């Protein structure tokens, strides 16, 4: 049977490449189609080196030709990868702090602060020097989670200047707006006031030498996020989500915020929290209350790393309320889950530092980061 090139191109228009909106013909991914009787050769150009995307493209091409054109066609797919040049990210790091990682979520209630606290403790247990900046101005919860709710930072003199000394708990250095307000006091501040308070906790504090500073951001994508990214040269960002569609839609926006060309902060990966429920009396049972592998699939679709999953376990909630992070529970499944998560974050941080220069604190203009603005 002689195959028709135009028919093959029409069939290939039904295929889209992961992470791209257009079909592979319209996007220019299909470079050439050559036919010889019942044989067809398809040359494809991709812009991502991800192995799973290359394999999926090859399988989809072979499948659609067999289904829509000729089931016995001999199909060969040649895939060439031309990854775009990595943008040059310039800037100087803050002296003494090696890596600054923002922990973000598109919406509230997904356990972002719980993940931050346990990730910090896990990194400290692995031997790293770790600090946490609680930048969730309107809902600071780190003092409760680290059992230092009644503590107050003291003033120390560094190089002739008076600076705040972070509170140390479980081997983690911690500063939060919660240390400077009473538990029943609402923080009713406009953006500039909140930004000024954050800048003081960043630059007027004696953080010392840190391998990792974790920044617990507020939910969403707003003014506080821009202020942090303006003040700090972030090494990268971690996005926390639960598996259900509502949370994933907002997590997708969170990733888009960091990848915005005017912000350009590397996304180290996505964490799936509340991945499944495991009762204490039946540790082998898994109940997928919010859906299964939603955040994992989102990470694949967005072509960002999937850092791991954390189950819903009652002890995690209890540990947070009692001020002793669950990652401190030795030889437990919970500790193992957070330790694996910490290893993934370290691995992606090392990979990011090997492939990109240090990030620059972004230049904020009135409309920087606003996706609604047409350029």
Short mmCIF file of C-alpha atoms in Angstrom, two decimals:
data_model
loop_
_atom_site.label_atom_id
_atom_site.label_comp_id
_atom_site.label_asym_id
_atom_site.label_seq_id
_atom_site.Cartn_x
_atom_site.Cartn_y
_atom_site.Cartn_z
CA UNK A 1 0.00 0.00 0.00
CA UNK A 2 1.26 3.48 -0.91
CA UNK A 3 0.92 5.94 1.97
CA UNK A 4 -0.17 9.56 1.40
CA UNK A 5 1.98 12.25 3.03
CA UNK A 6 -0.90 14.75 3.41
CA UNK A 7 -3.08 12.16 5.14
CA UNK A 8 -0.25 11.41 7.56
CA UNK A 9 0.21 15.11 8.36
CA UNK A 10 -3.53 15.39 8.98
CA UNK A 11 -3.36 12.48 11.41
CA UNK A 12 -0.37 13.99 13.22
CA UNK A 13 -2.40 17.20 13.79
CA UNK A 14 -4.40 15.25 16.38
CA UNK A 15 -1.30 14.89 18.60
CA UNK A 16 -0.08 17.51 21.04
CA UNK A 17 3.23 17.50 22.90
CA UNK A 18 3.14 17.54 26.72
CA UNK A 19 3.47 21.06 28.06
CA UNK A 20 2.55 22.73 24.73
CA UNK A 21 -0.88 23.89 23.63
CA UNK A 22 -0.51 23.46 19.84
CA UNK A 23 -0.51 20.19 17.92
CA UNK A 24 2.87 18.89 16.76
CA UNK A 25 2.35 19.95 13.13
CA UNK A 26 1.18 23.48 13.95
CA UNK A 27 3.95 23.96 16.52
CA UNK A 28 6.60 22.98 13.98
CA UNK A 29 7.67 19.89 15.91
CA UNK A 30 7.12 17.74 12.81
CA UNK A 31 10.02 18.72 10.58
CA UNK A 32 9.47 16.28 7.75
CA UNK A 33 7.44 13.25 6.66
CA UNK A 34 8.82 10.88 4.01
CA UNK A 35 6.93 7.89 2.58
CA UNK A 36 8.21 4.84 0.63
CA UNK A 37 5.32 2.52 -0.20
CA UNK A 38 4.12 1.20 3.19
CA UNK A 39 7.04 2.78 5.04
CA UNK A 40 6.97 6.23 6.65
CA UNK A 41 9.73 8.24 8.34
CA UNK A 42 8.76 11.14 10.62
CA UNK A 43 11.40 13.67 11.69
CA UNK A 44 10.50 15.45 14.94
CA UNK A 45 12.16 18.39 16.69
CA UNK A 46 11.53 18.79 20.45
CA UNK A 47 12.61 21.58 22.76
CA UNK A 48 12.81 19.56 25.95
CA UNK A 49 15.29 16.75 26.69
CA UNK A 50 12.86 14.98 29.07
CA UNK A 51 12.95 11.27 28.25
CA UNK A 52 9.27 10.64 29.04
CA UNK A 53 8.16 13.40 26.61
CA UNK A 54 10.36 11.99 23.82
CA UNK A 55 9.03 8.48 24.38
CA UNK A 56 5.43 9.65 24.54
CA UNK A 57 5.80 11.59 21.26
CA UNK A 58 7.23 8.50 19.50
CA UNK A 59 4.50 6.18 20.81
CA UNK A 60 1.72 8.65 19.90
CA UNK A 61 3.01 9.06 16.33
CA UNK A 62 3.24 5.31 15.70
CA UNK A 63 -0.17 4.72 17.28
CA UNK A 64 -2.03 7.43 15.32
CA UNK A 65 -0.55 6.32 11.96
CA UNK A 66 -1.53 2.70 12.64
CA UNK A 67 -5.04 3.69 13.76
CA UNK A 68 -5.88 6.41 11.20
CA UNK A 69 -3.78 5.57 8.13
CA UNK A 70 -2.65 1.95 7.83
CA UNK A 71 -2.35 -0.59 10.64
CA UNK A 72 0.55 -2.44 8.99
CA UNK A 73 2.60 0.66 8.14
CA UNK A 74 6.29 0.49 9.02
CA UNK A 75 6.87 3.66 11.01
CA UNK A 76 10.23 5.13 12.00
CA UNK A 77 10.41 8.23 14.21
CA UNK A 78 13.60 10.31 14.33
CA UNK A 79 13.58 12.67 17.32
CA UNK A 80 16.06 15.53 17.60
CA UNK A 81 16.25 17.70 20.73
CA UNK A 82 17.26 21.36 20.64
CA UNK A 83 16.75 22.73 24.15
CA UNK A 84 16.58 26.54 24.31
CA UNK A 85 19.57 28.29 25.82
CA UNK A 86 19.35 28.65 29.56
CA UNK A 87 18.64 32.25 30.53
CA UNK A 88 21.56 33.89 32.25
CA UNK A 89 20.58 34.60 35.82
CA UNK A 90 22.93 37.03 37.47
CA UNK A 91 23.24 38.39 40.96
CA UNK A 92 25.07 38.06 44.23
CA UNK A 93 23.99 35.77 47.03
CA UNK A 94 23.47 37.01 50.59
CA UNK A 95 26.71 36.45 52.55
CA UNK A 96 26.48 33.41 54.82
CA UNK A 97 23.34 31.93 53.22
CA UNK A 98 24.05 29.35 50.54
CA UNK A 99 20.53 28.49 49.33
CA UNK A 100 17.23 30.34 49.76
CA UNK A 101 14.22 28.18 48.92
CA UNK A 102 10.67 29.57 48.84
CA UNK A 103 7.89 27.17 49.85
CA UNK A 104 4.69 28.26 48.14
CA UNK A 105 1.14 27.12 47.45
CA UNK A 106 -1.51 28.39 45.09
CA UNK A 107 -4.18 28.24 47.79
CA UNK A 108 -4.49 27.92 51.55
CA UNK A 109 -5.20 24.73 53.46
CA UNK A 110 -2.84 22.42 51.58
CA UNK A 111 -0.37 22.07 54.48
CA UNK A 112 2.39 24.34 53.15
CA UNK A 113 3.56 25.45 56.61
CA UNK A 114 3.52 21.88 57.91
CA UNK A 115 5.67 20.81 54.96
CA UNK A 116 8.06 23.74 55.56
CA UNK A 117 8.50 22.95 59.27
CA UNK A 118 9.11 19.23 58.74
CA UNK A 119 11.35 19.82 55.73
CA UNK A 120 13.47 22.20 57.84
CA UNK A 121 13.79 19.67 60.68
CA UNK A 122 14.64 16.87 58.25
CA UNK A 123 17.38 18.97 56.64
CA UNK A 124 18.76 19.85 60.09
CA UNK A 125 18.77 16.16 61.06
CA UNK A 126 20.76 15.44 57.89
CA UNK A 127 23.47 17.79 59.15
CA UNK A 128 22.61 20.99 57.28
CA UNK A 129 22.46 24.42 58.91
CA UNK A 130 18.87 25.52 58.38
CA UNK A 131 16.83 28.68 58.93
CA UNK A 132 13.12 29.37 58.43
CA UNK A 133 11.70 32.79 57.60
CA UNK A 134 7.97 32.77 58.32
CA UNK A 135 6.81 35.18 55.61
CA UNK A 136 3.15 34.25 56.03
CA UNK A 137 2.52 37.69 57.52
CA UNK A 138 -1.23 37.34 58.07
CA UNK A 139 -1.17 33.78 59.41
CA UNK A 140 2.22 33.07 61.03
CA UNK A 141 2.14 29.50 62.35
CA UNK A 142 5.83 28.58 62.71
CA UNK A 143 6.11 29.67 66.39
CA UNK A 144 3.35 27.16 67.27
CA UNK A 145 4.82 24.36 65.15
CA UNK A 146 8.26 24.80 66.74
CA UNK A 147 6.87 25.23 70.28
CA UNK A 148 8.37 28.73 70.69
CA UNK A 149 5.13 30.73 70.67
CA UNK A 150 6.09 32.74 73.75
CA UNK A 151 9.71 33.37 72.76
CA UNK A 152 11.04 36.80 71.80
CA UNK A 153 14.16 37.40 69.70
CA UNK A 154 16.92 39.24 71.53
CA UNK A 155 19.13 42.00 70.15
CA UNK A 156 22.80 41.27 69.46
CA UNK A 157 25.58 43.47 68.14
CA UNK A 158 27.19 42.41 64.85
CA UNK A 159 29.94 44.57 63.33
CA UNK A 160 28.78 47.53 65.37
CA UNK A 161 25.13 47.15 64.31
CA UNK A 162 22.21 45.95 66.41
CA UNK A 163 20.52 42.88 64.93
CA UNK A 164 17.79 40.39 65.88
CA UNK A 165 18.91 36.94 66.94
CA UNK A 166 16.62 34.24 65.47
CA UNK A 167 15.04 31.77 67.89
CA UNK A 168 16.60 28.30 67.72
CA UNK A 169 14.36 25.25 68.02
CA UNK A 170 15.16 21.63 67.07
CA UNK A 171 18.35 22.85 65.42
CA UNK A 172 16.52 25.32 63.16
CA UNK A 173 16.94 29.13 63.22
CA UNK A 174 13.52 30.80 63.10
CA UNK A 175 12.08 34.28 62.67
CA UNK A 176 8.38 35.07 62.38
CA UNK A 177 6.11 38.09 62.67
CA UNK A 178 4.33 35.96 65.27
CA UNK A 179 7.15 36.73 67.71
CA UNK A 180 6.25 40.42 67.62
CA UNK A 181 2.45 40.22 67.97
CA UNK A 182 0.20 38.77 70.65
CA UNK A 183 -1.57 35.48 69.77
CA UNK A 184 -5.00 37.16 69.62
CA UNK A 185 -3.82 40.19 67.63
CA UNK A 186 -4.70 40.40 63.94
CA UNK A 187 -2.02 41.78 61.63
CA UNK A 188 -3.91 44.48 59.70
CA UNK A 189 -1.23 45.88 57.42
CA UNK A 190 -1.12 47.17 53.90
CA UNK A 191 1.44 45.69 51.51
CA UNK A 192 4.23 48.25 52.12
CA UNK A 193 4.09 47.74 55.90
CA UNK A 194 4.25 43.97 55.52
CA UNK A 195 7.15 44.29 53.08
CA UNK A 196 9.07 46.52 55.50
CA UNK A 197 8.60 44.01 58.33
CA UNK A 198 9.86 41.19 56.12
CA UNK A 199 12.91 43.19 55.06
CA UNK A 200 13.77 43.77 58.73
CA UNK A 201 13.55 40.04 59.48
CA UNK A 202 15.79 39.32 56.48
CA UNK A 203 18.46 42.01 56.66
CA UNK A 204 18.33 43.17 60.30
CA UNK A 205 18.78 39.64 61.63
CA UNK A 206 21.91 37.70 62.56
CA UNK A 207 21.20 34.52 60.59
CA UNK A 208 24.84 33.42 60.64
CA UNK A 209 25.97 30.66 58.28
CA UNK A 210 23.11 28.71 56.69
CA UNK A 211 23.08 25.95 54.09
CA UNK A 212 19.35 26.42 53.55
CA UNK A 213 16.94 29.23 54.36
CA UNK A 214 13.34 28.11 53.81
CA UNK A 215 10.86 30.94 53.23
CA UNK A 216 7.28 30.02 54.16
CA UNK A 217 5.24 32.20 51.77
CA UNK A 218 1.56 33.12 52.18
CA UNK A 219 -0.95 31.26 49.97
CA UNK A 220 -1.64 32.61 46.50
CA UNK A 221 0.33 34.88 44.19
CA UNK A 222 0.41 38.45 45.44
CA UNK A 223 2.20 41.41 46.92
CA UNK A 224 4.14 39.55 49.63
CA UNK A 225 5.51 37.14 47.03
CA UNK A 226 6.77 39.99 44.87
CA UNK A 227 8.32 41.70 47.91
CA UNK A 228 10.21 38.54 48.86
CA UNK A 229 11.45 38.01 45.32
CA UNK A 230 12.48 41.65 45.15
CA UNK A 231 14.43 41.40 48.41
CA UNK A 232 15.94 37.93 48.15
CA UNK A 233 17.89 36.20 45.37
CA UNK A 234 15.90 32.94 45.61
CA UNK A 235 17.75 29.77 44.68
CA UNK A 236 14.45 28.21 43.73
CA UNK A 237 10.86 27.56 44.71
CA UNK A 238 8.93 24.53 45.89
CA UNK A 239 5.15 24.40 45.27
CA UNK A 240 2.92 22.38 47.62
CA UNK A 241 -0.45 21.01 46.49
CA UNK A 242 -2.99 18.37 47.37
CA UNK A 243 -4.18 15.93 44.67
CA UNK A 244 -7.67 17.35 43.97
CA UNK A 245 -8.46 19.45 40.92
CA UNK A 246 -9.25 22.68 42.80
CA UNK A 247 -5.83 22.72 44.51
CA UNK A 248 -4.03 21.68 41.32
CA UNK A 249 -5.53 24.57 39.36
CA UNK A 250 -4.08 27.02 41.88
CA UNK A 251 -0.76 25.17 42.12
CA UNK A 252 -0.44 25.54 38.35
CA UNK A 253 -0.79 29.32 38.78
CA UNK A 254 1.85 29.23 41.51
CA UNK A 255 4.33 27.54 39.17
CA UNK A 256 3.43 30.03 36.43
CA UNK A 257 4.18 32.94 38.78
CA UNK A 258 7.76 31.79 39.39
CA UNK A 259 8.27 30.99 35.69
CA UNK A 260 6.98 34.40 34.57
CA UNK A 261 9.70 35.98 32.42
CA UNK A 262 9.87 39.10 34.63
CA UNK A 263 10.39 36.93 37.74
CA UNK A 264 12.30 33.90 36.43
CA UNK A 265 12.80 31.92 39.64
CA UNK A 266 13.69 28.24 39.03
CA UNK A 267 11.00 25.81 40.23
CA UNK A 268 12.72 22.99 42.11
CA UNK A 269 9.58 20.89 42.04
CA UNK A 270 6.09 20.08 43.30
CA UNK A 271 5.22 18.29 46.55
CA UNK A 272 1.97 16.35 46.91
CA UNK A 273 0.63 16.70 50.46
CA UNK A 274 -2.31 14.67 51.83
CA UNK A 275 -1.64 12.20 49.03
CA UNK A 276 -3.61 9.45 50.75
CA UNK A 277 -4.97 8.54 54.18
CA UNK A 278 -3.40 5.74 56.21
CA UNK A 279 -5.07 4.74 59.51
CA UNK A 280 -2.65 4.06 62.36
CA UNK A 281 -4.14 0.62 63.02
CA UNK A 282 -3.92 -0.36 59.31
CA UNK A 283 -0.61 1.12 58.12
CA UNK A 284 -0.65 -0.84 54.85
CA UNK A 285 -4.02 0.56 53.76
CA UNK A 286 -4.15 3.64 51.54
CA UNK A 287 -7.33 5.65 50.95
CA UNK A 288 -7.08 8.29 48.22
CA UNK A 289 -9.53 10.80 49.71
CA UNK A 290 -8.57 13.75 47.48
CA UNK A 291 -7.76 11.77 44.32
CA UNK A 292 -4.67 9.90 43.24
CA UNK A 293 -1.35 11.32 41.98
CA UNK A 294 -2.86 14.63 40.90
CA UNK A 295 0.22 16.68 41.81
CA UNK A 296 2.51 14.05 40.32
CA UNK A 297 0.66 14.25 37.00
CA UNK A 298 0.70 18.06 37.14
CA UNK A 299 4.48 18.04 37.61
CA UNK A 300 4.80 15.81 34.54
CA UNK A 301 2.51 18.06 32.48
CA UNK A 302 4.44 21.21 33.49
CA UNK A 303 7.80 19.46 33.01
CA UNK A 304 8.99 20.24 36.55
CA UNK A 305 10.38 17.69 39.04
CA UNK A 306 8.03 15.78 41.34
CA UNK A 307 9.68 15.88 44.77
CA UNK A 308 7.52 13.34 46.59
CA UNK A 309 4.30 12.76 48.48
CA UNK A 310 3.24 13.00 52.12
CA UNK A 311 0.23 11.01 53.42
CA UNK A 312 -2.53 12.19 55.75
CA UNK A 313 -1.48 10.79 59.12
CA UNK A 314 -3.04 11.89 62.39
CA UNK A 315 0.33 12.15 64.10
CA UNK A 316 1.47 14.85 61.64
CA UNK A 317 -1.43 17.10 62.68
CA UNK A 318 -0.94 16.32 66.38
CA UNK A 319 2.79 16.95 66.18
CA UNK A 320 2.24 20.36 64.58
CA UNK A 321 -0.30 21.36 67.23
CA UNK A 322 2.00 20.23 70.06
CA UNK A 323 5.00 22.05 68.63
CA UNK A 324 7.11 19.01 67.82
CA UNK A 325 7.35 18.44 64.03
CA UNK A 326 6.46 14.91 62.97
CA UNK A 327 9.80 14.51 61.20
CA UNK A 328 11.35 14.11 64.66
CA UNK A 329 9.53 10.78 65.17
CA UNK A 330 12.45 8.38 64.86
CA UNK A 331 12.14 5.19 62.81
CA UNK A 332 8.58 6.00 61.70
CA UNK A 333 7.01 6.03 58.21
CA UNK A 334 6.36 9.75 58.67
CA UNK A 335 10.03 10.50 59.37
CA UNK A 336 11.02 8.39 56.36
CA UNK A 337 8.59 10.30 54.10
CA UNK A 338 9.93 13.70 55.13
CA UNK A 339 13.54 12.51 54.93
CA UNK A 340 12.96 11.32 51.36
CA UNK A 341 11.36 14.67 50.59
CA UNK A 342 14.39 16.51 52.01
CA UNK A 343 16.75 14.39 49.91
CA UNK A 344 14.78 15.29 46.78
CA UNK A 345 14.95 19.01 47.60
CA UNK A 346 18.72 18.78 48.20
CA UNK A 347 19.21 16.84 44.96
CA UNK A 348 17.22 19.34 42.88
CA UNK A 349 19.02 22.26 44.54
CA UNK A 350 22.41 20.78 43.68
CA UNK A 351 21.27 20.10 40.10
CA UNK A 352 19.94 23.66 39.78
CA UNK A 353 23.19 25.16 41.12
CA UNK A 354 25.24 23.07 38.70
CA UNK A 355 23.22 24.25 35.69
CA UNK A 356 22.34 27.88 36.48
CA UNK A 357 24.18 30.90 37.91
CA UNK A 358 22.88 32.46 41.17
CA UNK A 359 19.45 34.07 40.91
CA UNK A 360 19.15 37.83 40.98
CA UNK A 361 16.61 39.59 43.16
CA UNK A 362 14.06 40.76 40.59
CA UNK A 363 13.58 44.38 39.61
CA UNK A 364 10.03 45.29 40.55
CA UNK A 365 8.15 47.74 38.36
CA UNK A 366 4.52 48.70 38.85
CA UNK A 367 3.37 45.88 36.63
CA UNK A 368 6.19 43.32 37.02
CA UNK A 369 4.81 39.83 37.39
CA UNK A 370 1.30 40.83 36.35
CA UNK A 371 0.18 38.26 33.79
CA UNK A 372 -2.67 40.49 32.64
CA UNK A 373 -0.26 43.07 31.24
CA UNK A 374 0.37 42.76 27.51
CA UNK A 375 3.91 43.51 26.39
#
